[in-house]
Short mmCIF file of C-alpha atoms and ligand atoms in Angstrom, two decimals:
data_model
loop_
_atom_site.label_atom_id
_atom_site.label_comp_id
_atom_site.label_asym_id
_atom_site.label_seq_id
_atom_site.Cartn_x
_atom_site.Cartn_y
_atom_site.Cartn_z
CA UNK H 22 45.66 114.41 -41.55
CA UNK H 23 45.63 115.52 -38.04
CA UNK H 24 42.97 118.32 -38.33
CA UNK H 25 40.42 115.71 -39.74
CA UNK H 26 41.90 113.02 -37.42
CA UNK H 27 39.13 112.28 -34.30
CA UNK H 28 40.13 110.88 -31.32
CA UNK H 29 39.72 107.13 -30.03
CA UNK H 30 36.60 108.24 -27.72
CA UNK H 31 35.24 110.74 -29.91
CA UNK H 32 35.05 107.94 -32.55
CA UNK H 33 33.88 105.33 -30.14
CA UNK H 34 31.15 108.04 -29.10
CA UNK H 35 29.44 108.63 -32.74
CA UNK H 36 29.47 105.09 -32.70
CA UNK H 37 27.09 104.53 -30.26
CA UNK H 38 25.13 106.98 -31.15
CA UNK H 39 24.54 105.63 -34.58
CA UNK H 40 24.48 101.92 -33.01
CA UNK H 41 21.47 103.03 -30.65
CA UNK H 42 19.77 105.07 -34.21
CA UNK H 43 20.33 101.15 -35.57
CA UNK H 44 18.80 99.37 -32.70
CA UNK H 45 22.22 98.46 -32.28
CA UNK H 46 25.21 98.41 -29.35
CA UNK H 47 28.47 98.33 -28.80
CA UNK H 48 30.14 95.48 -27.65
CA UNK H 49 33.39 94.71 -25.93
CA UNK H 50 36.23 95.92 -28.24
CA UNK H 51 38.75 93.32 -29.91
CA UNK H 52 42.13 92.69 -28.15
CA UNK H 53 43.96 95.19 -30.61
CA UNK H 54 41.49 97.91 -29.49
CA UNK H 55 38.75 97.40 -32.57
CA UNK H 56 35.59 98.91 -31.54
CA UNK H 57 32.82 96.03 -32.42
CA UNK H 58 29.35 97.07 -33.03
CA UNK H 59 26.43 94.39 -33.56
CA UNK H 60 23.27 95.67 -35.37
CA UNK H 61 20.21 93.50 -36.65
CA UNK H 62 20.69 92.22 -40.07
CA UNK H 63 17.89 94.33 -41.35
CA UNK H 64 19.66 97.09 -40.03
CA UNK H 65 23.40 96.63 -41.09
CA UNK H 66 23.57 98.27 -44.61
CA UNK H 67 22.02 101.24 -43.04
CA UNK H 68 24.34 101.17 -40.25
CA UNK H 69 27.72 100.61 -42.44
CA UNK H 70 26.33 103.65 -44.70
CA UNK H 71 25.75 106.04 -41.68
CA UNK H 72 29.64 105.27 -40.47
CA UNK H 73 30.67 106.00 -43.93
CA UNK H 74 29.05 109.38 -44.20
CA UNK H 75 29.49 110.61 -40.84
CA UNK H 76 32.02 113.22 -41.05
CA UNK H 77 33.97 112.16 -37.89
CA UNK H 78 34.06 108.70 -38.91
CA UNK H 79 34.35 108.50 -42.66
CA UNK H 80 34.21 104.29 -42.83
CA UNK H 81 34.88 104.53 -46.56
CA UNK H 82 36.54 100.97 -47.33
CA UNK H 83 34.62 98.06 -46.71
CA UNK H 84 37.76 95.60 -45.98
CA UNK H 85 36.04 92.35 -45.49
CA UNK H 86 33.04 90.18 -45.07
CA UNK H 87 33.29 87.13 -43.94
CA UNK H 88 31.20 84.57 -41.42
CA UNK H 89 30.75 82.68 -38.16
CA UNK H 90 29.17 79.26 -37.74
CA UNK H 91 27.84 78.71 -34.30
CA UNK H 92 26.68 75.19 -35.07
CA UNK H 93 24.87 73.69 -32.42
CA UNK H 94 25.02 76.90 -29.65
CA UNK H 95 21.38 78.12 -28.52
CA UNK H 96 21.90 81.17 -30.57
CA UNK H 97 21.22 82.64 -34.46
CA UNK H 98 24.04 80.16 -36.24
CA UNK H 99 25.33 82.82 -38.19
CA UNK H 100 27.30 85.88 -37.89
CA UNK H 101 27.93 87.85 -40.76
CA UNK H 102 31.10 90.16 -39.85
CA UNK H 103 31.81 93.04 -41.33
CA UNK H 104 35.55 94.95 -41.66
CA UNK H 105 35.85 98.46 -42.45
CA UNK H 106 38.62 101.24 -42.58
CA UNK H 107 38.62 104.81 -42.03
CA UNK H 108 41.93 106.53 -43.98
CA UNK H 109 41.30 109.42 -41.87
CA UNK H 110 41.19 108.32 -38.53
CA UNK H 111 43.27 105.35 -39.65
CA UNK H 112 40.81 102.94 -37.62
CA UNK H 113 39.16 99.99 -38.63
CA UNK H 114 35.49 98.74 -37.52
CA UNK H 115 34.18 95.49 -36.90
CA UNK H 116 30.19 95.10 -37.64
CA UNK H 117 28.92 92.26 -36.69
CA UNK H 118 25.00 90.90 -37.63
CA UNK H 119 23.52 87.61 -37.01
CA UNK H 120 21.19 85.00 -39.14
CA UNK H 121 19.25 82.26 -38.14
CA UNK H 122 20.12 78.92 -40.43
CA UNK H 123 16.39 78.42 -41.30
CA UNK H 124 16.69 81.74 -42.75
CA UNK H 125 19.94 82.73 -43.68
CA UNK H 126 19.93 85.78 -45.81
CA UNK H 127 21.52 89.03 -45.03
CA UNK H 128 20.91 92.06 -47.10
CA UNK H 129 23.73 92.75 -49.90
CA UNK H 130 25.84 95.71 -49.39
CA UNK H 131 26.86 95.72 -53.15
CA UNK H 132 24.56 98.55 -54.10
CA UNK H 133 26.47 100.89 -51.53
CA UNK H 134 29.72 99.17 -51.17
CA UNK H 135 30.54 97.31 -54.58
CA UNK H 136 33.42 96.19 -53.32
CA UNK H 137 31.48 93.44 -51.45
CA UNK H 138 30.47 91.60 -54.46
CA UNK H 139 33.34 89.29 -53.98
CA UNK H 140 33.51 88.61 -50.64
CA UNK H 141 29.78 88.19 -50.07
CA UNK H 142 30.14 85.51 -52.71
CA UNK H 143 32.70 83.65 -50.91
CA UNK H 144 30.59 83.99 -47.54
CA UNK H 145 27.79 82.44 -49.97
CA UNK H 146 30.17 79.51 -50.96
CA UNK H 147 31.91 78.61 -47.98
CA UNK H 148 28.80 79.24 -45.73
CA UNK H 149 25.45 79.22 -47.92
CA UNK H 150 24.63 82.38 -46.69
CA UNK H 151 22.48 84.44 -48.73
CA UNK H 152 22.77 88.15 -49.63
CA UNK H 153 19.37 89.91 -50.69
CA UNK H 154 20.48 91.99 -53.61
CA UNK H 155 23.67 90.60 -54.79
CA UNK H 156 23.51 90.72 -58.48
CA UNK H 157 25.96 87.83 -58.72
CA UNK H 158 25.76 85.72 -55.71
CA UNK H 159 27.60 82.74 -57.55
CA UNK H 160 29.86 80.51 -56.13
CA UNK H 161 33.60 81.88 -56.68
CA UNK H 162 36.35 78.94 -54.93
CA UNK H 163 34.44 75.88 -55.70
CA UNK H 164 33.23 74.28 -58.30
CA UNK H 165 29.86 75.79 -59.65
CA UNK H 166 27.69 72.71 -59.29
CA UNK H 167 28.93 71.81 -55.74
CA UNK H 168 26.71 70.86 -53.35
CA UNK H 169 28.01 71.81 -49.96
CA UNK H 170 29.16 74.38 -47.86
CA UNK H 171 32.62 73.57 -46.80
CA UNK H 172 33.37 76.06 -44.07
CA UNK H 173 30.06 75.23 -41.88
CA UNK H 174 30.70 73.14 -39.05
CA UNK H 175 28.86 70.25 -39.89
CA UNK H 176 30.78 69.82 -42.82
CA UNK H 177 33.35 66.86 -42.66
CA UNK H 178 37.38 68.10 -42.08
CA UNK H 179 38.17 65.70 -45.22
CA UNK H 180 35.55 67.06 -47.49
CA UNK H 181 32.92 65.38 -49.49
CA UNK H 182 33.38 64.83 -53.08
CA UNK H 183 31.49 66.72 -56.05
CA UNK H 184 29.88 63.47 -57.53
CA UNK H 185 28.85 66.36 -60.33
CA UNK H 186 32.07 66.43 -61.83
CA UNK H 187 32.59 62.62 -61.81
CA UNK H 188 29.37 62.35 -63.71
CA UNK H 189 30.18 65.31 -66.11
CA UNK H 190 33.02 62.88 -66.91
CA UNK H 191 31.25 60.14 -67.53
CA UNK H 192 32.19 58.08 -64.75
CA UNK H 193 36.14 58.12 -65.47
CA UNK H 194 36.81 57.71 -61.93
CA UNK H 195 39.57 55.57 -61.33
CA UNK H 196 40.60 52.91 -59.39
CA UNK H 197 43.06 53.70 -56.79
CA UNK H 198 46.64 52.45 -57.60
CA UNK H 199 46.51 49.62 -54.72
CA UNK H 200 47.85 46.37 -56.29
CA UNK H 201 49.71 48.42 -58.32
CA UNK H 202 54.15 48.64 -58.28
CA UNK H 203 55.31 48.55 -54.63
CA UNK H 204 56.21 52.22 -53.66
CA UNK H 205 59.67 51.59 -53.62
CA UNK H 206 62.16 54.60 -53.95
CA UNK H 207 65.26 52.86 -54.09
CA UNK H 208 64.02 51.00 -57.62
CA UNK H 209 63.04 53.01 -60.65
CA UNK H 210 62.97 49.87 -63.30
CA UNK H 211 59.40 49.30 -61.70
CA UNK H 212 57.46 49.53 -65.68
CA UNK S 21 64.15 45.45 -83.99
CA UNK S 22 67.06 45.62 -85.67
CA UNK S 23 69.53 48.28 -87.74
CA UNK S 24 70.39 47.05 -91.25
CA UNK S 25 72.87 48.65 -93.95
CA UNK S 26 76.29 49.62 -94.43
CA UNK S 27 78.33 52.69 -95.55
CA UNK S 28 75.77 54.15 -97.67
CA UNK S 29 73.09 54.95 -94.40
CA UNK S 30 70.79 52.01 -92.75
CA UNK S 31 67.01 50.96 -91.91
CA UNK S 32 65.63 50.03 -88.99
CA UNK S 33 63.58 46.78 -89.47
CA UNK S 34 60.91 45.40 -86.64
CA UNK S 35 57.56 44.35 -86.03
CA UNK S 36 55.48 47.58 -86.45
CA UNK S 37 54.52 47.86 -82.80
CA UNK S 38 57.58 48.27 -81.82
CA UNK S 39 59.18 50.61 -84.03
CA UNK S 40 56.38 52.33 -82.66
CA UNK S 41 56.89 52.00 -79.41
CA UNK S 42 60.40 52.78 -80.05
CA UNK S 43 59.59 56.30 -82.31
CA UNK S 44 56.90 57.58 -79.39
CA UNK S 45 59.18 56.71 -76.62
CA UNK S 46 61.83 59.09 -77.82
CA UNK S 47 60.16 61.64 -78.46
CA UNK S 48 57.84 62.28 -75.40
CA UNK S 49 56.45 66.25 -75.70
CA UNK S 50 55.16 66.93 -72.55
CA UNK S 51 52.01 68.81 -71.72
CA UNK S 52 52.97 71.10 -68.70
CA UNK S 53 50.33 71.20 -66.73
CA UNK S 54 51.87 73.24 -63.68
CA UNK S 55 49.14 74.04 -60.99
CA UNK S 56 51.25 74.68 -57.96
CA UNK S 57 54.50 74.95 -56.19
CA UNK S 58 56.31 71.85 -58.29
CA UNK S 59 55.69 73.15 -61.69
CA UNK S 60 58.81 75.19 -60.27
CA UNK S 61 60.84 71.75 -60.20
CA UNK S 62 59.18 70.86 -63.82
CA UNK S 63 60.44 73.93 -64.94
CA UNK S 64 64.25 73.41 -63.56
CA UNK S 65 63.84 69.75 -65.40
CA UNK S 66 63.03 71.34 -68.46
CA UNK S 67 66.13 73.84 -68.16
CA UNK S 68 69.58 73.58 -68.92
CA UNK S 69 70.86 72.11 -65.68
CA UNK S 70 68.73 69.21 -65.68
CA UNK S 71 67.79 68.94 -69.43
CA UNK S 72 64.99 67.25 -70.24
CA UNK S 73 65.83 66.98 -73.93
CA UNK S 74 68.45 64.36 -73.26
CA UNK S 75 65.54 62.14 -73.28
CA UNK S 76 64.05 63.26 -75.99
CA UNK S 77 61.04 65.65 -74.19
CA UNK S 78 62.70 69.04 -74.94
CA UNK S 79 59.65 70.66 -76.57
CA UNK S 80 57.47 70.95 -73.62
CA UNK S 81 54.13 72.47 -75.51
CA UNK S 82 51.63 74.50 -74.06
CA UNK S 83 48.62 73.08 -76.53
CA UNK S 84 47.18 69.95 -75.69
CA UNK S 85 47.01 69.00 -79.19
CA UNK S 86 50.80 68.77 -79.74
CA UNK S 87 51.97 66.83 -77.07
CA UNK S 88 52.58 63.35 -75.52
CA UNK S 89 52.59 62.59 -72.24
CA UNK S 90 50.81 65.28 -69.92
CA UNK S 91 52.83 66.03 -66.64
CA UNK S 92 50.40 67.15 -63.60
CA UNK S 93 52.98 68.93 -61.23
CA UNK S 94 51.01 70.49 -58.36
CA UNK S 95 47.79 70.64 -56.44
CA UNK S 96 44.56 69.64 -58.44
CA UNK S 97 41.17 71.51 -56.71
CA UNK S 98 37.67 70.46 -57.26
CA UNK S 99 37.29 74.05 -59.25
CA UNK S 100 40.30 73.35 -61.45
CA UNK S 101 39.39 69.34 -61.87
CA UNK S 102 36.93 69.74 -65.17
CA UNK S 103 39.52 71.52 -66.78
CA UNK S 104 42.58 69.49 -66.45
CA UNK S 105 40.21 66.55 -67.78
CA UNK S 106 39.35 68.54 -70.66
CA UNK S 107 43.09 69.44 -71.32
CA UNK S 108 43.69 65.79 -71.09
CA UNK S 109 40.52 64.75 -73.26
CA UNK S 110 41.80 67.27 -75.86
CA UNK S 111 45.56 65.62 -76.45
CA UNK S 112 45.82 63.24 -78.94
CA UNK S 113 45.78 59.53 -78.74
CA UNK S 114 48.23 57.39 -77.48
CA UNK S 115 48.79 59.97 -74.50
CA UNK S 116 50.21 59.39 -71.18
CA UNK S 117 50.30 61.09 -68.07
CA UNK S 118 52.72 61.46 -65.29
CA UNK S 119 51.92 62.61 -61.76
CA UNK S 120 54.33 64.73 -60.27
CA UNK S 121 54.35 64.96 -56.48
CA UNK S 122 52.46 63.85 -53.55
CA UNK S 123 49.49 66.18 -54.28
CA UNK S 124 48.73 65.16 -57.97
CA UNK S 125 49.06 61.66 -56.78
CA UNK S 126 46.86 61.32 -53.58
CA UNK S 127 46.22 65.07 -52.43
CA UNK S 128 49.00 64.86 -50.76
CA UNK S 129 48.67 66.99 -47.48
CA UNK S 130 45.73 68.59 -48.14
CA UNK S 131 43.10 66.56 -47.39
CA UNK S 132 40.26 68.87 -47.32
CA UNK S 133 37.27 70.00 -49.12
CA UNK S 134 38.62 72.20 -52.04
CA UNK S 135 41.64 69.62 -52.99
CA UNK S 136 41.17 66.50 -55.60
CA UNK S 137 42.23 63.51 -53.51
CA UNK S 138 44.54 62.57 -56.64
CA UNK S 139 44.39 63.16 -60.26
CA UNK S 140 43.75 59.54 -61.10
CA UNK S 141 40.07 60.27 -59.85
CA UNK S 142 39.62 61.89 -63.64
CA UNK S 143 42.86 61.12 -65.37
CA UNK S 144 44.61 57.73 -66.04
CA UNK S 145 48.12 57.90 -64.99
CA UNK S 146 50.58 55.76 -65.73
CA UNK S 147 53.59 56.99 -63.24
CA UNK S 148 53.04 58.20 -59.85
CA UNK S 149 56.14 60.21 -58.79
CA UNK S 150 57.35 60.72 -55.00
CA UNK S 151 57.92 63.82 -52.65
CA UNK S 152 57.04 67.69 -52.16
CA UNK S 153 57.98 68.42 -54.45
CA UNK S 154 60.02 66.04 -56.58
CA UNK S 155 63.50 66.79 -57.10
CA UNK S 156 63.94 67.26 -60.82
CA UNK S 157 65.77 63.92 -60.94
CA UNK S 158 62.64 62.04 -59.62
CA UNK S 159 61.04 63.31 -62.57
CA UNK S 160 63.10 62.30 -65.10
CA UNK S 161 63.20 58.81 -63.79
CA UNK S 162 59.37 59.28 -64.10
CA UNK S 163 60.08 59.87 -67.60
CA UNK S 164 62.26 57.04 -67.84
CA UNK S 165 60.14 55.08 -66.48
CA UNK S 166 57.65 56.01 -68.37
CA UNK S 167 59.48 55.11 -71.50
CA UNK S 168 60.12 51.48 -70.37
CA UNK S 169 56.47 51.24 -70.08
CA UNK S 170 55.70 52.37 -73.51
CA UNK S 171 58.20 49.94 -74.45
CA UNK S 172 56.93 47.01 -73.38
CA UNK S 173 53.15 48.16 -73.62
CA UNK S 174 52.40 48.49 -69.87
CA UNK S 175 50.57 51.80 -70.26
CA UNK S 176 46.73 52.76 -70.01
CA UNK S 177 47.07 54.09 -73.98
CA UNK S 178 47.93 50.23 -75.09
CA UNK S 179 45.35 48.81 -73.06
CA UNK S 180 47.62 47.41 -70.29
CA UNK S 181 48.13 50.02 -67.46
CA UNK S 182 50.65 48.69 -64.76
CA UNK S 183 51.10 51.88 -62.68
CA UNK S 184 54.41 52.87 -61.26
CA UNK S 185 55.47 54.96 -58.49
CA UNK S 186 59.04 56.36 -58.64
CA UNK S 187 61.19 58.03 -56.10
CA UNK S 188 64.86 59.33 -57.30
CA UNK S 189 65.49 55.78 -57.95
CA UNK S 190 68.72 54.16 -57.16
S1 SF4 U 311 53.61 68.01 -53.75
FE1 SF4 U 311 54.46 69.66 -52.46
S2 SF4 U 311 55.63 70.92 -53.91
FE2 SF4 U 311 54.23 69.66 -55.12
S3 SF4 U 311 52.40 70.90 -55.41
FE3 SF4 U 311 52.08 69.67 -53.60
S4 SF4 U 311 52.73 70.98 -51.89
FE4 SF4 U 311 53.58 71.83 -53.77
#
């Protein structure tokens, strides 16, 4: 391990070296010391593959994808983030890439990491962003005809409800159970 | 309703809705439909300690088609809804349903996008049981409950739903 093992600034240096081949830079690391490197979205995929073939970095496992809504900031509202781990350095990676919400597709990373399948889908549910070249970008927590993207911002804290599945039903919704038995625990003979 | 006979065995004898009432009551199979944390507390009330079969819903059945009253213990989501309908939708008629615990009944504490704000918004349920999760007593008297209903016709499968909510009852 430790003859294939690079140290901190050695990594930190092939970093920016494939950030700048990118048109990328390094940005202030994370608290626990995670270098963070922001490319353009076009450029990501490229970027992730160079760190996982360099032979001082070797950023085989893609950990994570996941997003950032920056609803209502003068900036792109998206940030697609991206998690990676190297077994031989034991370091992770954070990659981060931005979208703007008019057009918010990022390029899949399924055909080199197909790991991501998953998690881009999630980003896709919670979020609605798109990735360009997922096979599969279905929804995977909610339901498949929902409407809405629950972790964006402007999305209300108590949810909105999939009218879809009423309907599928055929309008079984119920009525609440006001005017029903007083919630009383001391009494069970309540039928 | 009334028991007839002598030394040689007996017959019940009673207007037909209520022997009925009276067979279905006792015999309650329940549909176990555990989603979350308080199936755990279903499954103690189905064990030995708490027994379940003293009240006649021992044989808890895993197929829609062979049981009684369906028992939603846990956390319905949006993704899960359709099929818990369809479970429901596939048990035979008359059918009841028991909400176990805060969550089946209104959510409960999560009250946000991926949770069903309470099974009733697909299923009819006729008792509406208290805490998180229920102790297994609180269900039983759900079950109990549940049979004075059928009893006396107060349920959404005899066309007369008068929804309860039980604690552990007193
Ligand atoms: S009511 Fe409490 S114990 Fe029951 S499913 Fe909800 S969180 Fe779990």
């Amino acid at each position: 391990m430790s003859d294939t093992a690079t140290t901190t600034s050695a990594i930190e240096d092939a970093l920016a070296a494939h950030a700048a081949a990118f048109s990328g830079s390094m940005q202030p690391k994370t608290q626990d010391g995670i270098p963070v490197v922001r490319v353009p979205r076009d450029q990501v995929i490229g970027f992730l593959v160079a760190a996982r073939d360099d032979a001082k970095l070797r950023f085989r496992l893609l950990l994570d994808v996941t997003a950032l809504d920056h609803y209502g900031q003068p900036r792109d509202r998206f940030d697609v983030v991206y998690h990676c781990y190297s077994f031989e350095s034991r370091t992770r990676l954070r990659v981060k890439t931005s979208c703007p919400e008019r057009d918010a597709v990022v390029p899949s990373a399924v055909p080199e990491f197909p790991t991501a399948g998953f998690l881009e889908r999630e980003v896709f549910d919670m979020f609605g962003i798109r990735f360009d070249g997922n096979p599969d970008l279905r929804r995977i927590l909610m339901p498949e005809d929902y409407e809405h993207f629950p972790l964006r911002k402007d999305f209300p804290l108590e949810g909105i409800e999939p009218e879809k599945v009423y309907r599928k039903h055929g309008g079984v919704m119920m009525p609440r159970a006001t005017g029903a038995e007083p919630i009383n625990g001391a009494r069970s003979d309540t039928p | 309703m009334a028991f007839e006979g002598g030394e040689d065995g007996f017959a019940v004898t009673g207007p037909l809705d209520q022997l009925l009432a009276w067979a279905r009551k006792n015999s309650l199979w329940p549909m176990p439909l555990g989603l979350s944390c308080c199936a755990i507390e279903m499954m103690s009330t189905i064990g030995p300690r708490f027994d379940i079969s003293r009240f006649g819903a021992e044989v808890a059945r895993f197929s829609p088609r062979q049981s009684d009253v369906m028992i939603v213990a846990g956390t319905l989501t949006w993704k899960m809804a359709s099929v818990a309908r369809r479970i429901y939708d596939q048990m035979p008629n008359p059918k009841y349903v028991i909400s176990m615990g805060v969550c089946a009944s209104s959510g409960g504490l999560y009250r946000n996008y991926a949770v069903v704000p309470g099974v009733d918004r697909l299923i009819p349920v006729d008792v509406y049981t208290m805490g998180c999760p229920p102790r297994p007593d609180t269900l039983l008297n759900a079950l109990l409950t549940l049979q004075k209903k059928i009893d006396k016709g107060n349920t959404h499968a005899s066309g007369n739903p008068r929804p309860a909510v039980v604690g552990l009852g007193g």
